[in-house]
PDB file of C-alpha atoms in Angstrom:
ATOM      1  CA  UNK A 164     -65.565 -14.605   3.822  1.00 55.00           C
ATOM      2  CA  UNK A 165     -62.373 -13.304   5.323  1.00 60.00           C
ATOM      3  CA  UNK A 166     -58.867 -13.898   4.086  1.00 61.00           C
ATOM      4  CA  UNK A 167     -56.135 -14.724   6.490  1.00 57.00           C
ATOM      5  CA  UNK A 168     -52.706 -13.194   5.856  1.00 60.00           C
ATOM      6  CA  UNK A 169     -50.327 -16.105   6.198  1.00 66.00           C
ATOM      7  CA  UNK A 170     -47.143 -14.018   6.556  1.00 67.00           C
ATOM      8  CA  UNK A 171     -46.783 -10.678   8.256  1.00 80.00           C
ATOM      9  CA  UNK A 172     -45.710  -7.722   6.124  1.00 81.00           C
ATOM     10  CA  UNK A 173     -42.207  -7.519   7.673  1.00 84.00           C
ATOM     11  CA  UNK A 174     -41.525 -11.163   6.835  1.00 85.00           C
ATOM     12  CA  UNK A 175     -42.439 -10.560   3.190  1.00 83.00           C
ATOM     13  CA  UNK A 176     -40.251  -7.437   2.999  1.00 87.00           C
ATOM     14  CA  UNK A 177     -37.269  -9.259   4.497  1.00 88.00           C
ATOM     15  CA  UNK A 178     -37.782 -12.175   2.098  1.00 89.00           C
ATOM     16  CA  UNK A 179     -37.943  -9.881  -0.932  1.00 88.00           C
ATOM     17  CA  UNK A 180     -34.888  -7.982   0.286  1.00 90.00           C
ATOM     18  CA  UNK A 181     -32.844 -11.173   0.704  1.00 92.00           C
ATOM     19  CA  UNK A 182     -33.956 -12.479  -2.699  1.00 89.00           C
ATOM     20  CA  UNK A 183     -33.031  -9.134  -4.302  1.00 90.00           C
ATOM     21  CA  UNK A 184     -29.565  -9.190  -2.753  1.00 93.00           C
ATOM     22  CA  UNK A 185     -29.026 -12.792  -3.898  1.00 91.00           C
ATOM     23  CA  UNK A 186     -30.181 -11.899  -7.427  1.00 91.00           C
ATOM     24  CA  UNK A 187     -27.882  -8.852  -7.628  1.00 91.00           C
ATOM     25  CA  UNK A 188     -24.938 -10.887  -6.335  1.00 90.00           C
ATOM     26  CA  UNK A 189     -25.517 -13.602  -8.936  1.00 88.00           C
ATOM     27  CA  UNK A 190     -25.858 -10.979 -11.674  1.00 87.00           C
ATOM     28  CA  UNK A 191     -22.562  -9.389 -10.584  1.00 85.00           C
ATOM     29  CA  UNK A 192     -20.792 -12.750 -10.590  1.00 84.00           C
ATOM     30  CA  UNK A 193     -22.160 -13.503 -14.055  1.00 80.00           C
ATOM     31  CA  UNK A 194     -20.993 -10.138 -15.388  1.00 78.00           C
ATOM     32  CA  UNK A 195     -17.511 -10.561 -13.885  1.00 76.00           C
ATOM     33  CA  UNK A 196     -17.251 -14.065 -15.347  1.00 72.00           C
ATOM     34  CA  UNK A 197     -18.266 -12.784 -18.779  1.00 67.00           C
ATOM     35  CA  UNK A 198     -15.659  -9.996 -18.675  1.00 63.00           C
ATOM     36  CA  UNK A 199     -12.955 -12.403 -17.509  1.00 58.00           C
ATOM     37  CA  UNK A 200     -13.793 -14.858 -20.282  1.00 51.00           C
ATOM     38  CA  UNK A 201     -13.749 -12.051 -22.841  1.00 55.00           C
ATOM     39  CA  UNK A 202     -10.406 -10.679 -21.630  1.00 60.00           C
ATOM     40  CA  UNK A 203      -8.845 -14.147 -21.412  1.00 80.00           C
ATOM     41  CA  UNK A 204      -9.908 -14.794 -25.016  1.00 83.00           C
ATOM     42  CA  UNK A 205      -8.286 -11.506 -26.035  1.00 85.00           C
ATOM     43  CA  UNK A 206      -5.182 -12.392 -23.985  1.00 86.00           C
ATOM     44  CA  UNK A 207      -4.883 -15.758 -25.734  1.00 87.00           C
ATOM     45  CA  UNK A 208      -5.320 -14.141 -29.150  1.00 89.00           C
ATOM     46  CA  UNK A 209      -2.552 -11.604 -28.456  1.00 90.00           C
ATOM     47  CA  UNK A 210      -0.324 -14.305 -26.976  1.00 89.00           C
ATOM     48  CA  UNK A 211      -0.774 -16.335 -30.172  1.00 90.00           C
ATOM     49  CA  UNK A 212       0.319 -13.306 -32.221  1.00 91.00           C
ATOM     50  CA  UNK A 213       3.378 -12.812 -30.000  1.00 89.00           C
ATOM     51  CA  UNK A 214       4.331 -16.494 -30.203  1.00 89.00           C
ATOM     52  CA  UNK A 215       4.050 -16.348 -34.003  1.00 89.00           C
ATOM     53  CA  UNK A 216       6.080 -13.120 -34.154  1.00 88.00           C
ATOM     54  CA  UNK A 217       8.926 -14.460 -32.019  1.00 87.00           C
ATOM     55  CA  UNK A 218       8.823 -18.018 -33.351  1.00 86.00           C
ATOM     56  CA  UNK A 219       8.345 -19.525 -29.901  1.00 84.00           C
ATOM     57  CA  UNK A 220       6.915 -22.992 -29.261  1.00 85.00           C
ATOM     58  CA  UNK A 221       3.123 -23.003 -29.202  1.00 78.00           C
ATOM     59  CA  UNK A 222       3.119 -24.283 -25.620  1.00 78.00           C
ATOM     60  CA  UNK A 223       4.378 -20.878 -24.443  1.00 81.00           C
ATOM     61  CA  UNK A 224       1.221 -18.968 -25.364  1.00 82.00           C
ATOM     62  CA  UNK A 225      -0.800 -19.972 -22.285  1.00 81.00           C
ATOM     63  CA  UNK A 226       1.909 -18.709 -19.943  1.00 84.00           C
ATOM     64  CA  UNK A 227       2.333 -15.536 -22.001  1.00 86.00           C
ATOM     65  CA  UNK A 228      -1.417 -14.932 -21.789  1.00 85.00           C
ATOM     66  CA  UNK A 229      -1.257 -15.301 -17.999  1.00 82.00           C
ATOM     67  CA  UNK A 230       1.704 -12.951 -17.591  1.00 85.00           C
ATOM     68  CA  UNK A 231       0.855 -10.234 -20.110  1.00 87.00           C
ATOM     69  CA  UNK A 232      -2.940 -10.506 -20.039  1.00 84.00           C
ATOM     70  CA  UNK A 233      -4.799  -8.569 -22.695  1.00 84.00           C
ATOM     71  CA  UNK A 234      -3.093  -5.220 -22.075  1.00 86.00           C
ATOM     72  CA  UNK A 235       0.607  -6.124 -21.962  1.00 87.00           C
ATOM     73  CA  UNK A 236       0.919  -5.997 -18.186  1.00 84.00           C
ATOM     74  CA  UNK A 237       3.898  -4.123 -16.794  1.00 84.00           C
ATOM     75  CA  UNK A 238       5.607  -3.925 -20.172  1.00 87.00           C
ATOM     76  CA  UNK A 239       2.895  -1.654 -21.550  1.00 89.00           C
ATOM     77  CA  UNK A 240       2.186   0.228 -18.321  1.00 88.00           C
ATOM     78  CA  UNK A 241       4.713   2.916 -19.300  1.00 88.00           C
ATOM     79  CA  UNK A 242       7.246   1.565 -21.803  1.00 88.00           C
ATOM     80  CA  UNK A 243       8.584   4.994 -22.709  1.00 89.00           C
ATOM     81  CA  UNK A 244       8.788   6.298 -19.160  1.00 90.00           C
ATOM     82  CA  UNK A 245      12.215   7.358 -17.879  1.00 91.00           C
ATOM     83  CA  UNK A 246      12.206   4.676 -15.179  1.00 90.00           C
ATOM     84  CA  UNK A 247      11.355   1.923 -17.654  1.00 88.00           C
ATOM     85  CA  UNK A 248      14.101   3.124 -19.974  1.00 88.00           C
ATOM     86  CA  UNK A 249      16.666   3.211 -17.173  1.00 87.00           C
ATOM     87  CA  UNK A 250      15.721  -0.342 -16.177  1.00 86.00           C
ATOM     88  CA  UNK A 251      16.134  -1.454 -19.774  1.00 87.00           C
ATOM     89  CA  UNK A 252      19.550   0.210 -19.967  1.00 85.00           C
ATOM     90  CA  UNK A 253      20.563  -1.464 -16.689  1.00 84.00           C
ATOM     91  CA  UNK A 254      19.543  -4.794 -18.198  1.00 84.00           C
ATOM     92  CA  UNK A 255      21.791  -4.108 -21.178  1.00 83.00           C
ATOM     93  CA  UNK A 256      24.811  -3.344 -18.960  1.00 81.00           C
ATOM     94  CA  UNK A 257      27.624  -5.744 -18.084  1.00 80.00           C
ATOM     95  CA  UNK A 258      25.818  -7.108 -15.022  1.00 76.00           C
ATOM     96  CA  UNK A 259      28.277  -5.869 -12.417  1.00 79.00           C
ATOM     97  CA  UNK A 260      27.002  -4.057  -9.370  1.00 77.00           C
ATOM     98  CA  UNK A 261      28.334  -0.824  -7.943  1.00 78.00           C
ATOM     99  CA  UNK A 262      31.321   0.934  -9.498  1.00 81.00           C
ATOM    100  CA  UNK A 263      32.000  -1.922 -11.942  1.00 81.00           C
ATOM    101  CA  UNK A 264      28.709  -1.394 -13.765  1.00 80.00           C
ATOM    102  CA  UNK A 265      29.175   0.066 -17.209  1.00 80.00           C
ATOM    103  CA  UNK A 266      27.248   0.118 -20.463  1.00 77.00           C
ATOM    104  CA  UNK A 267      28.162  -2.365 -23.137  1.00 82.00           C
ATOM    105  CA  UNK A 268      27.435  -2.805 -26.808  1.00 85.00           C
ATOM    106  CA  UNK A 269      24.386  -5.025 -26.544  1.00 84.00           C
ATOM    107  CA  UNK A 270      23.262  -7.585 -29.057  1.00 84.00           C
ATOM    108  CA  UNK A 271      20.468  -6.562 -31.410  1.00 83.00           C
ATOM    109  CA  UNK A 272      18.590  -9.738 -30.451  1.00 83.00           C
ATOM    110  CA  UNK A 273      18.337  -8.571 -26.824  1.00 83.00           C
ATOM    111  CA  UNK A 274      15.554  -6.148 -27.687  1.00 88.00           C
ATOM    112  CA  UNK A 275      13.520  -8.349 -30.043  1.00 87.00           C
ATOM    113  CA  UNK A 276      11.228  -9.637 -27.287  1.00 87.00           C
ATOM    114  CA  UNK A 277      10.534  -6.154 -25.934  1.00 89.00           C
ATOM    115  CA  UNK A 278       9.896  -4.816 -29.431  1.00 91.00           C
ATOM    116  CA  UNK A 279       7.496  -7.660 -30.233  1.00 92.00           C
ATOM    117  CA  UNK A 280       5.568  -7.241 -26.977  1.00 91.00           C
ATOM    118  CA  UNK A 281       5.167  -3.511 -27.556  1.00 92.00           C
ATOM    119  CA  UNK A 282       4.090  -4.020 -31.176  1.00 93.00           C
ATOM    120  CA  UNK A 283       1.459  -6.615 -30.231  1.00 92.00           C
ATOM    121  CA  UNK A 284       0.139  -5.253 -26.918  1.00 92.00           C
ATOM    122  CA  UNK A 285       0.659  -1.485 -27.097  1.00 91.00           C
ATOM    123  CA  UNK A 286       1.318  -0.508 -30.724  1.00 92.00           C
ATOM    124  CA  UNK A 287       0.636   3.176 -30.001  1.00 94.00           C
ATOM    125  CA  UNK A 288       3.897   3.249 -27.980  1.00 92.00           C
ATOM    126  CA  UNK A 289       5.980   1.429 -30.625  1.00 92.00           C
ATOM    127  CA  UNK A 290       7.203   4.456 -32.611  1.00 94.00           C
ATOM    128  CA  UNK A 291       8.524   6.276 -29.549  1.00 94.00           C
ATOM    129  CA  UNK A 292      10.202   3.079 -28.306  1.00 93.00           C
ATOM    130  CA  UNK A 293      11.833   2.520 -31.706  1.00 92.00           C
ATOM    131  CA  UNK A 294      13.199   6.075 -31.623  1.00 93.00           C
ATOM    132  CA  UNK A 295      14.748   5.350 -28.222  1.00 92.00           C
ATOM    133  CA  UNK A 296      16.234   2.047 -29.426  1.00 90.00           C
ATOM    134  CA  UNK A 297      17.636   3.735 -32.543  1.00 89.00           C
ATOM    135  CA  UNK A 298      19.888   5.836 -30.276  1.00 88.00           C
ATOM    136  CA  UNK A 299      21.394   2.737 -28.615  1.00 87.00           C
ATOM    137  CA  UNK A 300      24.672   1.271 -29.784  1.00 86.00           C
ATOM    138  CA  UNK A 301      23.789  -2.289 -30.788  1.00 84.00           C
ATOM    139  CA  UNK A 302      25.726  -4.895 -32.749  1.00 84.00           C
ATOM    140  CA  UNK A 303      25.690  -8.594 -33.534  1.00 82.00           C
ATOM    141  CA  UNK A 304      27.675  -9.584 -30.415  1.00 79.00           C
ATOM    142  CA  UNK A 305      26.014 -12.868 -29.368  1.00 75.00           C
ATOM    143  CA  UNK A 306      27.109 -16.041 -31.037  1.00 69.00           C
TER     144      UNK A 306
END
C-alpha cells in the first residue's frame, strides 16, 4: 500500500507561512485594540476628574478625553519648559501684537484650567508649576 502526497511540500510551506502571517496580524490588531480600550478608559476616568474639579458640564468629558488623552497631551508634554512658560505669559498679555504687546495683571481665574489639568494629568509637575505661578502678579480683575 502506497500513500499519495496530495500537496507538494512547497504548497504546504506557503500555506503555513500565509496562515502564520494572518495569525500574527490578527494578534497584533487584538493587542492594539486592547491597549486603545485601556487607554481610552483611563482617559475618560481622568476627564471625569477634571470635569469634577473645574465644575464643567458632564457633556464636556468626552471631548476632554479626546483632546488630553490619558497623559495630558501637549499640556503635560513639558509644562515647566521655558517655551511653554513663555507661551503662557504671552497668553496672559494684553493681546496686542508687535510693540504694543505688554504684560498685564491677569485674573487669578485665568490659570485655574491649566492648574487643574496639571494636577490631574501630570501631578509630578504641579509643584514646579505652582512655584512659577506664585511669581506672577495676579488679581481679581475679571468681573
